[in-house]
């Protein structure tokens, strides 16, 4: 990755929910960005040799006794620094400015006015819309700083040092609610930091396939395929790098969406040259799930049976020395797997379901430096079909956790048909790419209905669609009433055994995206 990542920006994470978004927005400017812990030492930063630093926002107050601080020696380094929200307050306070609590928390859109020409806001109109989210704000800037922009309630919305490349923004340039935010970040990383734009996914694909080819040699690589975009892109990279020495294992557990198994088989036997092994294990999974209704128990059973099936299939593949996984950059950050990464561990990441330790493969993770949107772009460049690349996320336990209650072949078929109709109609109406996830859920209740002249007592299907940037929080999608009506009408008319459809209007939190 040396040439691609030679120009890098470090994002110091002060606990912001937007730290990953900042890094993604910087990468959109063809500049490589890494997220690091807020207390990284100036000495370590010198070793990494970034072109610039971005201090993220965060929920703390700079007045708090335990609020996160940076190494003060960072301000002595000869590299540009951009502080965002809490990051701006920290910069200004550390260099002699004054930060005070506002009369009330400012949250939402605001009109920002440029006060003087400057390199950070170059190319922006005199007035532009920004997104504010803060309680404290800078009320007096350090002696060597000048104001660049302000709003009606925040006169110091953007500042800079008179002679050194130190900048601060009280608003959030990384969110879509600041329409000119991309231009501001571009000005910082390309003009102020002097990055030429060496981070290009087409070059990434060439470089990573060459690295895989060199590392693997004459050995073979096993890749678990699920039908999701991450494992599909990994398989496509392996196919490009080593052809049919990539052995892909697809465990058909009977819990996948309609047509998913056939789609994967078609793509990875005709389009890409891989040695595909399909494990037909529907009966094995359903037998293990017989009578089980507890969602955690479902997950545990599915994970155990998956490991058994995968291990048995892997043992049949000769010369297999490597295991490829679709681990992404957020997975690495959240599992604490980076030397300089944020300390908080959000989750343990097991991409293929926690394979046993006695499977002594060397790990290949070709996507570990990429965000999800970059993986999708890479998939398109590699020739994966659009419907596979843009397929919504799917839970590891599959339809078992969308079939609330007992999982049976009959109930799964009802759910599969209802889900296919819901997704088909959402696609047809042009809403599929507007939503982050959309699916059907089969509930363990029945309701009274009237069909023809007869009363019925049949299943209830819930439709769920959400909007989200990071899947940590989500809001329910405001699908048009006509679309919801069409979905409900088709499911009730075409799926035998269903007489009622409801729409889930719960947000996360307090609800989760999945029902189980």
XYZ file of C-alpha atoms in Angstrom:
516
model
C 0.000 0.000 0.000
C 3.080 2.276 0.161
C 2.477 4.398 -2.952
C -1.279 4.634 -2.404
C -0.985 5.655 1.250
C 2.188 7.742 1.099
C 0.091 10.896 1.484
C -2.063 10.452 4.567
C -4.170 12.472 6.977
C -4.614 11.328 10.593
C -8.046 11.801 12.199
C -7.667 11.979 15.981
C -10.815 10.489 17.515
C -12.093 12.369 20.570
C -15.170 10.162 20.866
C -17.120 11.546 17.929
C -19.877 9.505 16.288
C -18.618 11.121 13.064
C -14.914 10.159 13.218
C -15.302 7.456 10.568
C -17.400 9.810 8.452
C -14.610 12.415 8.536
C -12.121 9.816 7.282
C -14.519 8.689 4.539
C -15.100 12.259 3.369
C -11.354 12.859 3.182
C -10.899 9.698 1.122
C -13.521 11.024 -1.281
C -10.904 13.677 -2.081
C -8.510 10.858 -3.169
C -6.482 11.277 0.019
C -5.852 8.369 2.399
C -7.151 8.972 5.941
C -6.555 6.918 9.093
C -8.359 7.128 12.435
C -6.046 7.180 15.463
C -6.468 7.557 19.209
C -6.793 11.108 20.552
C -3.728 10.833 22.800
C -1.302 9.612 20.137
C 2.137 11.028 20.910
C 3.818 13.703 18.808
C 6.771 11.332 18.459
C 4.545 8.630 16.960
C 2.963 11.166 14.596
C 6.455 12.099 13.388
C 7.091 8.400 12.629
C 3.850 8.079 10.636
C 4.658 11.346 8.828
C 1.141 12.464 7.842
C 0.508 15.522 5.687
C -1.999 16.863 8.213
C -4.094 16.191 11.336
C -7.834 16.502 11.913
C -9.165 16.675 15.485
C -12.679 15.206 15.546
C -15.630 16.421 17.559
C -16.769 14.611 20.672
C -19.455 14.570 23.390
C -17.198 15.849 26.199
C -16.665 19.417 27.397
C -13.152 20.843 27.388
C -13.899 21.939 30.974
C -14.398 18.362 32.135
C -11.749 16.921 34.427
C -11.627 13.662 32.466
C -12.223 15.145 29.024
C -9.918 13.750 26.311
C -6.796 15.802 25.532
C -4.152 15.626 22.855
C -0.383 15.661 23.276
C 0.420 19.419 23.477
C 3.614 18.803 21.493
C 1.422 18.206 18.416
C 1.068 21.974 18.105
C 4.826 22.265 17.623
C 4.872 19.942 14.623
C 5.248 21.636 11.214
C 2.037 20.138 9.810
C -1.470 21.605 9.373
C -4.143 20.892 12.003
C -7.914 21.246 11.562
C -10.060 21.090 14.705
C -13.763 20.276 14.250
C -16.301 21.229 16.963
C -14.739 19.854 20.198
C -11.469 19.691 18.250
C -11.646 23.452 17.555
C -12.413 24.188 21.212
C -9.455 22.058 22.286
C -7.070 23.830 19.880
C -8.213 27.285 20.952
C -8.161 26.519 24.672
C -4.714 24.927 24.471
C -3.288 28.002 22.738
C -4.779 30.613 25.055
C -8.355 31.101 23.868
C -11.547 30.996 25.933
C -14.299 28.372 25.728
C -17.626 28.845 27.500
C -20.865 26.942 27.792
C -23.569 28.337 25.543
C -26.922 29.530 26.892
C -28.411 26.477 25.194
C -27.143 23.606 23.077
C -27.076 24.551 19.376
C -28.195 21.664 17.206
C -29.255 21.882 13.577
C -28.813 23.967 10.463
C -27.409 27.484 10.537
C -26.447 30.122 7.980
C -22.715 30.844 8.053
C -21.173 34.044 6.676
C -17.561 34.307 5.468
C -15.858 37.228 7.259
C -12.655 37.366 5.234
C -11.019 35.653 2.270
C -9.032 32.609 3.364
C -7.592 29.362 2.020
C -9.829 27.049 4.090
C -13.089 28.507 2.765
C -11.834 29.333 -0.735
C -14.417 28.787 -3.452
C -17.408 29.016 -1.080
C -20.186 31.597 -1.436
C -20.291 34.482 1.043
C -23.097 32.699 2.878
C -23.513 28.938 3.140
C -25.440 26.423 5.208
C -23.722 24.476 8.016
C -24.688 21.882 10.609
C -24.110 22.742 14.267
C -24.068 20.312 17.193
C -22.480 21.773 20.325
C -23.046 23.059 23.846
C -19.742 24.858 24.481
C -18.254 27.309 22.026
C -15.154 29.480 21.656
C -15.917 32.991 22.923
C -12.394 34.454 22.658
C -9.759 33.230 20.220
C -6.030 33.073 21.025
C -4.079 36.269 20.342
C -2.513 34.914 17.150
C -5.823 33.715 15.647
C -8.309 35.495 13.376
C -12.015 34.780 12.747
C -12.882 33.439 9.288
C -16.654 32.920 9.469
C -19.585 33.220 11.865
C -23.284 32.538 12.361
C -25.939 34.548 14.171
C -25.444 32.592 17.405
C -21.786 31.566 16.909
C -19.651 34.514 15.762
C -16.496 32.357 15.797
C -17.685 29.486 13.587
C -14.343 29.230 11.729
C -10.898 30.483 12.800
C -7.232 30.184 11.875
C -3.782 31.097 13.182
C -2.348 34.224 11.550
C 0.894 32.605 10.386
C 0.739 28.861 11.076
C -1.579 26.291 9.409
C -3.835 25.814 12.457
C -7.591 25.945 11.778
C -10.856 25.417 13.626
C -14.486 24.839 12.602
C -17.307 24.907 15.138
C -19.649 23.259 12.615
C -19.409 19.787 11.047
C -18.120 19.822 7.438
C -18.304 16.023 7.192
C -22.117 15.692 7.346
C -24.395 16.040 4.334
C -26.292 18.842 6.138
C -23.233 21.034 5.418
C -23.510 21.000 1.592
C -20.173 22.790 1.057
C -18.367 20.566 3.571
C -16.674 18.496 0.875
C -15.143 21.634 -0.622
C -13.872 22.733 2.804
C -12.233 19.346 3.452
C -10.794 19.371 -0.060
C -9.288 22.801 0.557
C -7.693 21.517 3.746
C -6.245 18.221 2.491
C -5.397 19.160 -1.099
C -4.462 22.859 -0.883
C -3.344 23.445 2.716
C -1.794 20.011 3.377
C -0.540 19.729 -0.203
C -1.825 16.214 -0.923
C -1.818 15.372 -4.633
C -4.571 12.722 -4.476
C -2.776 9.373 -4.674
C -5.555 7.270 -3.079
C -7.349 5.681 -6.058
C -9.340 2.459 -5.884
C -8.345 1.353 -9.392
C -4.708 1.434 -8.258
C -5.703 -0.297 -5.020
C -7.166 -3.243 -6.962
C -3.977 -3.652 -9.020
C -1.717 -3.413 -5.997
C -3.674 -5.750 -3.726
C -3.992 -8.462 -6.403
C -0.223 -8.299 -6.944
C 0.335 -8.616 -3.183
C -2.021 -11.621 -2.959
C -0.308 -13.289 -5.915
C 3.135 -12.816 -4.377
C 2.122 -13.943 -0.897
C 0.131 -17.013 -1.923
C 2.630 -18.385 -4.443
C 1.569 -21.876 -5.532
C -0.658 -22.484 -2.492
C -4.422 -22.132 -2.334
C -6.807 -19.742 -0.556
C -10.197 -20.569 0.955
C -12.889 -17.897 0.938
C -16.280 -18.185 2.602
C -19.013 -16.808 0.313
C -22.275 -15.550 1.774
C -23.815 -13.621 -1.115
C -23.001 -10.327 0.617
C -20.932 -7.623 -1.048
C -17.841 -7.968 1.185
C -17.205 -11.671 0.620
C -18.119 -11.307 -3.072
C -15.538 -8.544 -3.594
C -12.894 -10.617 -1.788
C -13.698 -13.591 -4.025
C -13.500 -11.379 -7.125
C -10.082 -10.058 -6.049
C -8.860 -13.604 -5.421
C -10.142 -14.698 -8.825
C -8.242 -11.858 -10.490
C -5.078 -12.620 -8.495
C -4.859 -16.432 -8.522
C -7.775 -17.753 -10.613
C -9.108 -21.165 -9.627
C -6.510 -21.568 -6.866
C -9.101 -19.576 -4.902
C -11.511 -22.131 -3.430
C -14.809 -20.546 -2.396
C -17.127 -22.280 0.050
C -20.831 -21.411 0.012
C -22.798 -22.982 2.850
C -26.417 -23.235 1.678
C -28.082 -23.284 5.082
C -31.628 -22.848 3.792
C -31.728 -19.436 5.500
C -30.738 -17.212 2.555
C -32.942 -14.866 0.545
C -34.832 -15.986 -2.544
C -32.512 -16.673 -5.494
C -29.366 -15.858 -3.509
C -27.691 -19.256 -3.777
C -28.372 -19.475 -7.522
C -27.052 -15.925 -8.040
C -23.764 -16.649 -6.252
C -23.267 -19.931 -8.117
C -23.898 -18.226 -11.457
C -21.525 -15.338 -10.744
C -18.639 -17.384 -9.362
C -18.656 -20.224 -11.854
C -19.214 -18.324 -15.106
C -18.060 -14.714 -14.605
C -15.193 -15.327 -12.169
C -12.859 -18.324 -12.319
C -13.102 -19.800 -8.838
C -13.263 -23.334 -7.526
C -16.716 -23.109 -5.921
C -17.778 -25.672 -3.317
C -21.481 -25.542 -2.393
C -22.418 -27.294 0.852
C -26.107 -28.255 0.741
C -26.955 -28.182 4.439
C -30.553 -26.939 4.700
C -31.834 -30.099 6.410
C -28.913 -30.084 8.844
C -29.581 -26.493 9.952
C -33.356 -26.892 10.196
C -33.022 -30.066 12.235
C -30.703 -28.275 14.655
C -33.160 -25.353 14.899
C -36.233 -27.527 15.466
C -38.339 -26.114 18.326
C -35.916 -23.254 19.102
C -37.490 -19.795 19.570
C -34.875 -17.907 21.609
C -32.962 -15.589 19.213
C -29.599 -15.952 20.976
C -29.943 -19.727 20.922
C -30.750 -19.555 17.198
C -27.556 -17.572 16.602
C -25.463 -19.966 18.682
C -26.810 -23.051 16.871
C -26.398 -21.514 13.412
C -22.828 -20.453 14.238
C -21.941 -23.953 15.487
C -23.439 -25.778 12.493
C -21.838 -23.298 10.083
C -18.407 -23.970 11.582
C -18.963 -27.714 11.270
C -20.006 -27.453 7.621
C -17.233 -24.994 6.704
C -14.554 -27.072 8.464
C -15.642 -30.261 6.716
C -15.606 -28.572 3.305
C -12.232 -26.901 3.965
C -10.667 -30.230 4.910
C -11.453 -31.516 1.416
C -9.453 -28.769 -0.324
C -5.796 -29.743 -0.927
C -2.918 -27.250 -0.519
C -5.147 -24.764 1.269
C -2.861 -22.577 3.370
C -4.740 -19.268 3.527
C -8.189 -18.122 4.638
C -9.550 -14.899 3.077
C -12.028 -12.738 4.994
C -14.012 -9.636 4.104
C -12.881 -7.658 7.158
C -13.401 -3.916 6.601
C -11.644 -0.891 8.142
C -14.505 -0.162 10.603
C -14.311 -3.804 11.782
C -10.590 -3.386 12.483
C -11.145 -0.095 14.324
C -14.028 -1.405 16.425
C -12.253 -4.610 17.426
C -9.231 -2.665 18.695
C -7.033 -4.239 16.047
C -4.872 -1.194 15.283
C -1.708 -0.101 17.088
C -2.671 3.563 16.969
C -6.441 3.118 16.805
C -9.052 4.292 19.317
C -8.890 2.296 22.541
C -12.595 1.565 22.968
C -13.567 -1.911 21.815
C -17.110 -1.829 20.459
C -17.291 -5.429 19.260
C -15.277 -8.523 18.596
C -15.115 -9.174 14.883
C -15.405 -12.721 13.546
C -16.069 -12.404 9.850
C -16.703 -16.058 9.151
C -18.486 -16.958 12.355
C -15.641 -17.816 14.725
C -13.777 -20.653 13.044
C -12.001 -23.070 15.423
C -8.370 -22.441 16.368
C -7.211 -25.813 15.035
C -7.954 -24.556 11.505
C -4.411 -23.234 11.172
C -4.794 -20.984 8.134
C -2.892 -17.789 7.547
C -5.298 -14.892 7.255
C -5.703 -12.702 4.164
C -7.823 -9.574 4.631
C -7.574 -7.582 1.389
C -10.319 -5.101 2.349
C -9.092 -4.208 5.842
C -8.144 -0.666 4.741
C -11.503 0.104 3.082
C -14.838 1.555 4.142
C -18.093 -0.018 2.923
C -18.712 2.578 0.212
C -15.177 1.996 -1.117
C -15.822 -1.760 -1.194
C -18.928 -1.168 -3.312
C -16.976 1.041 -5.745
C -14.270 -1.624 -5.940
C -16.881 -4.319 -6.628
C -18.213 -2.358 -9.591
C -14.677 -1.858 -10.935
C -14.072 -5.612 -10.655
C -17.188 -6.317 -12.721
C -19.615 -7.534 -10.057
C -23.272 -6.966 -11.028
C -24.868 -3.837 -9.575
C -27.603 -5.749 -7.746
C -24.936 -7.774 -5.913
C -22.786 -4.726 -5.111
C -25.692 -2.659 -3.790
C -27.449 -5.519 -2.010
C -28.595 -4.498 1.443
C -26.787 -5.969 4.470
C -27.994 -9.372 5.586
C -27.586 -10.810 9.106
C -25.171 -13.692 9.619
C -27.908 -16.052 10.909
C -29.929 -15.208 7.790
C -33.712 -15.414 7.711
C -33.726 -17.295 11.017
C -33.699 -13.979 12.910
C -36.399 -12.524 10.653
C -38.596 -15.568 11.218
C -39.624 -14.642 14.760
C -40.486 -17.774 16.716
C -39.776 -21.306 15.487
C -37.907 -21.703 12.202
C -39.472 -24.258 9.863
C -39.192 -24.860 6.149
C -42.808 -23.803 5.645
C -42.466 -20.547 7.619
C -39.197 -19.739 5.830
C -40.876 -20.123 2.443
C -43.656 -17.701 3.475
C -41.047 -15.202 4.668
C -38.864 -15.647 1.576
C -41.776 -14.932 -0.766
C -42.973 -11.922 1.250
C -39.442 -10.511 1.462
C -38.913 -10.896 -2.293
C -42.137 -8.984 -3.007
C -41.273 -6.162 -0.587
C -37.784 -5.706 -2.040
C -39.027 -5.995 -5.624
C -41.593 -3.232 -5.111
C -39.101 -0.995 -3.289
C -36.672 -1.421 -6.195
C -39.389 -0.750 -8.782
C -40.376 2.476 -7.011
C -36.746 3.673 -6.980
C -36.397 3.501 -3.202
C -33.923 0.633 -2.817
C -30.786 2.800 -3.010
C -32.494 5.486 -0.909
C -32.844 3.067 2.007
C -29.974 1.434 3.882
C -31.858 -1.778 4.602
C -35.305 -3.082 3.726
C -36.823 -6.496 4.430
C -39.816 -8.477 5.654
C -40.267 -10.164 9.040
C -42.627 -13.075 9.759
C -44.249 -12.626 13.170
C -45.209 -15.451 15.543
C -48.804 -14.196 15.743
C -51.874 -14.746 13.656
C -54.776 -12.413 13.070
C -58.375 -12.639 11.946
C -59.142 -11.558 8.383
C -61.806 -11.827 5.711
C -60.953 -13.187 2.261
C -63.874 -13.680 -0.085
C -66.803 -14.792 2.044
C -64.684 -16.670 4.553
C -62.990 -15.587 7.746
C -59.275 -16.401 7.999
C -56.819 -16.742 10.869
C -53.399 -16.362 9.305
C -49.863 -14.965 9.640
C -48.780 -11.334 10.018
C -45.819 -9.926 8.081
C -43.969 -6.773 9.172
C -42.079 -4.683 6.619
C -38.966 -2.860 7.883
C -37.004 -0.148 6.023
C -34.420 2.148 7.601
C -32.149 5.070 6.747
C -28.702 5.168 8.348
C -25.103 6.218 7.710
C -23.368 3.853 10.135
C -25.978 1.303 11.356
C -25.192 2.340 14.951
C -28.285 4.559 14.852
C -31.104 4.426 12.293
C -34.428 6.056 11.483
C -37.378 4.372 9.793
C -37.723 5.167 6.102
C -40.618 7.404 5.082
C -41.762 5.189 2.210
C -44.692 6.622 0.207
C -48.141 5.382 1.230
C -48.848 4.153 -2.305
C -45.712 2.021 -2.190
C -46.638 0.541 1.196
C -50.121 -0.179 -0.120
C -48.724 -1.978 -3.174
C -46.383 -4.081 -1.008
C -49.182 -5.060 1.378
C -51.648 -5.855 -1.409
C -49.220 -8.087 -3.263
C -48.064 -9.968 -0.150
C -51.620 -10.682 0.981
C -52.745 -11.692 -2.516
C -49.694 -13.727 -3.518
C -48.348 -15.294 -0.316
C -50.620 -18.025 0.913
C -51.068 -17.957 4.688
C -50.697 -14.179 5.201
C -53.690 -11.883 5.769
C -52.117 -8.801 7.382
C -49.067 -6.579 6.694
C -47.772 -3.923 9.103
C -44.997 -1.317 8.714
C -42.373 -0.899 11.462
C -41.911 2.797 12.371
C -39.423 2.273 15.211
C -36.043 4.012 15.220
C -32.743 2.707 16.607
C -32.454 3.300 19.505
C -34.601 2.246 21.268
C -35.425 -0.544 18.777
C -32.775 -2.471 16.838
C -32.837 -2.734 13.047
C -33.381 -6.499 13.095
C -36.242 -7.910 15.146
C -34.059 -10.587 16.729
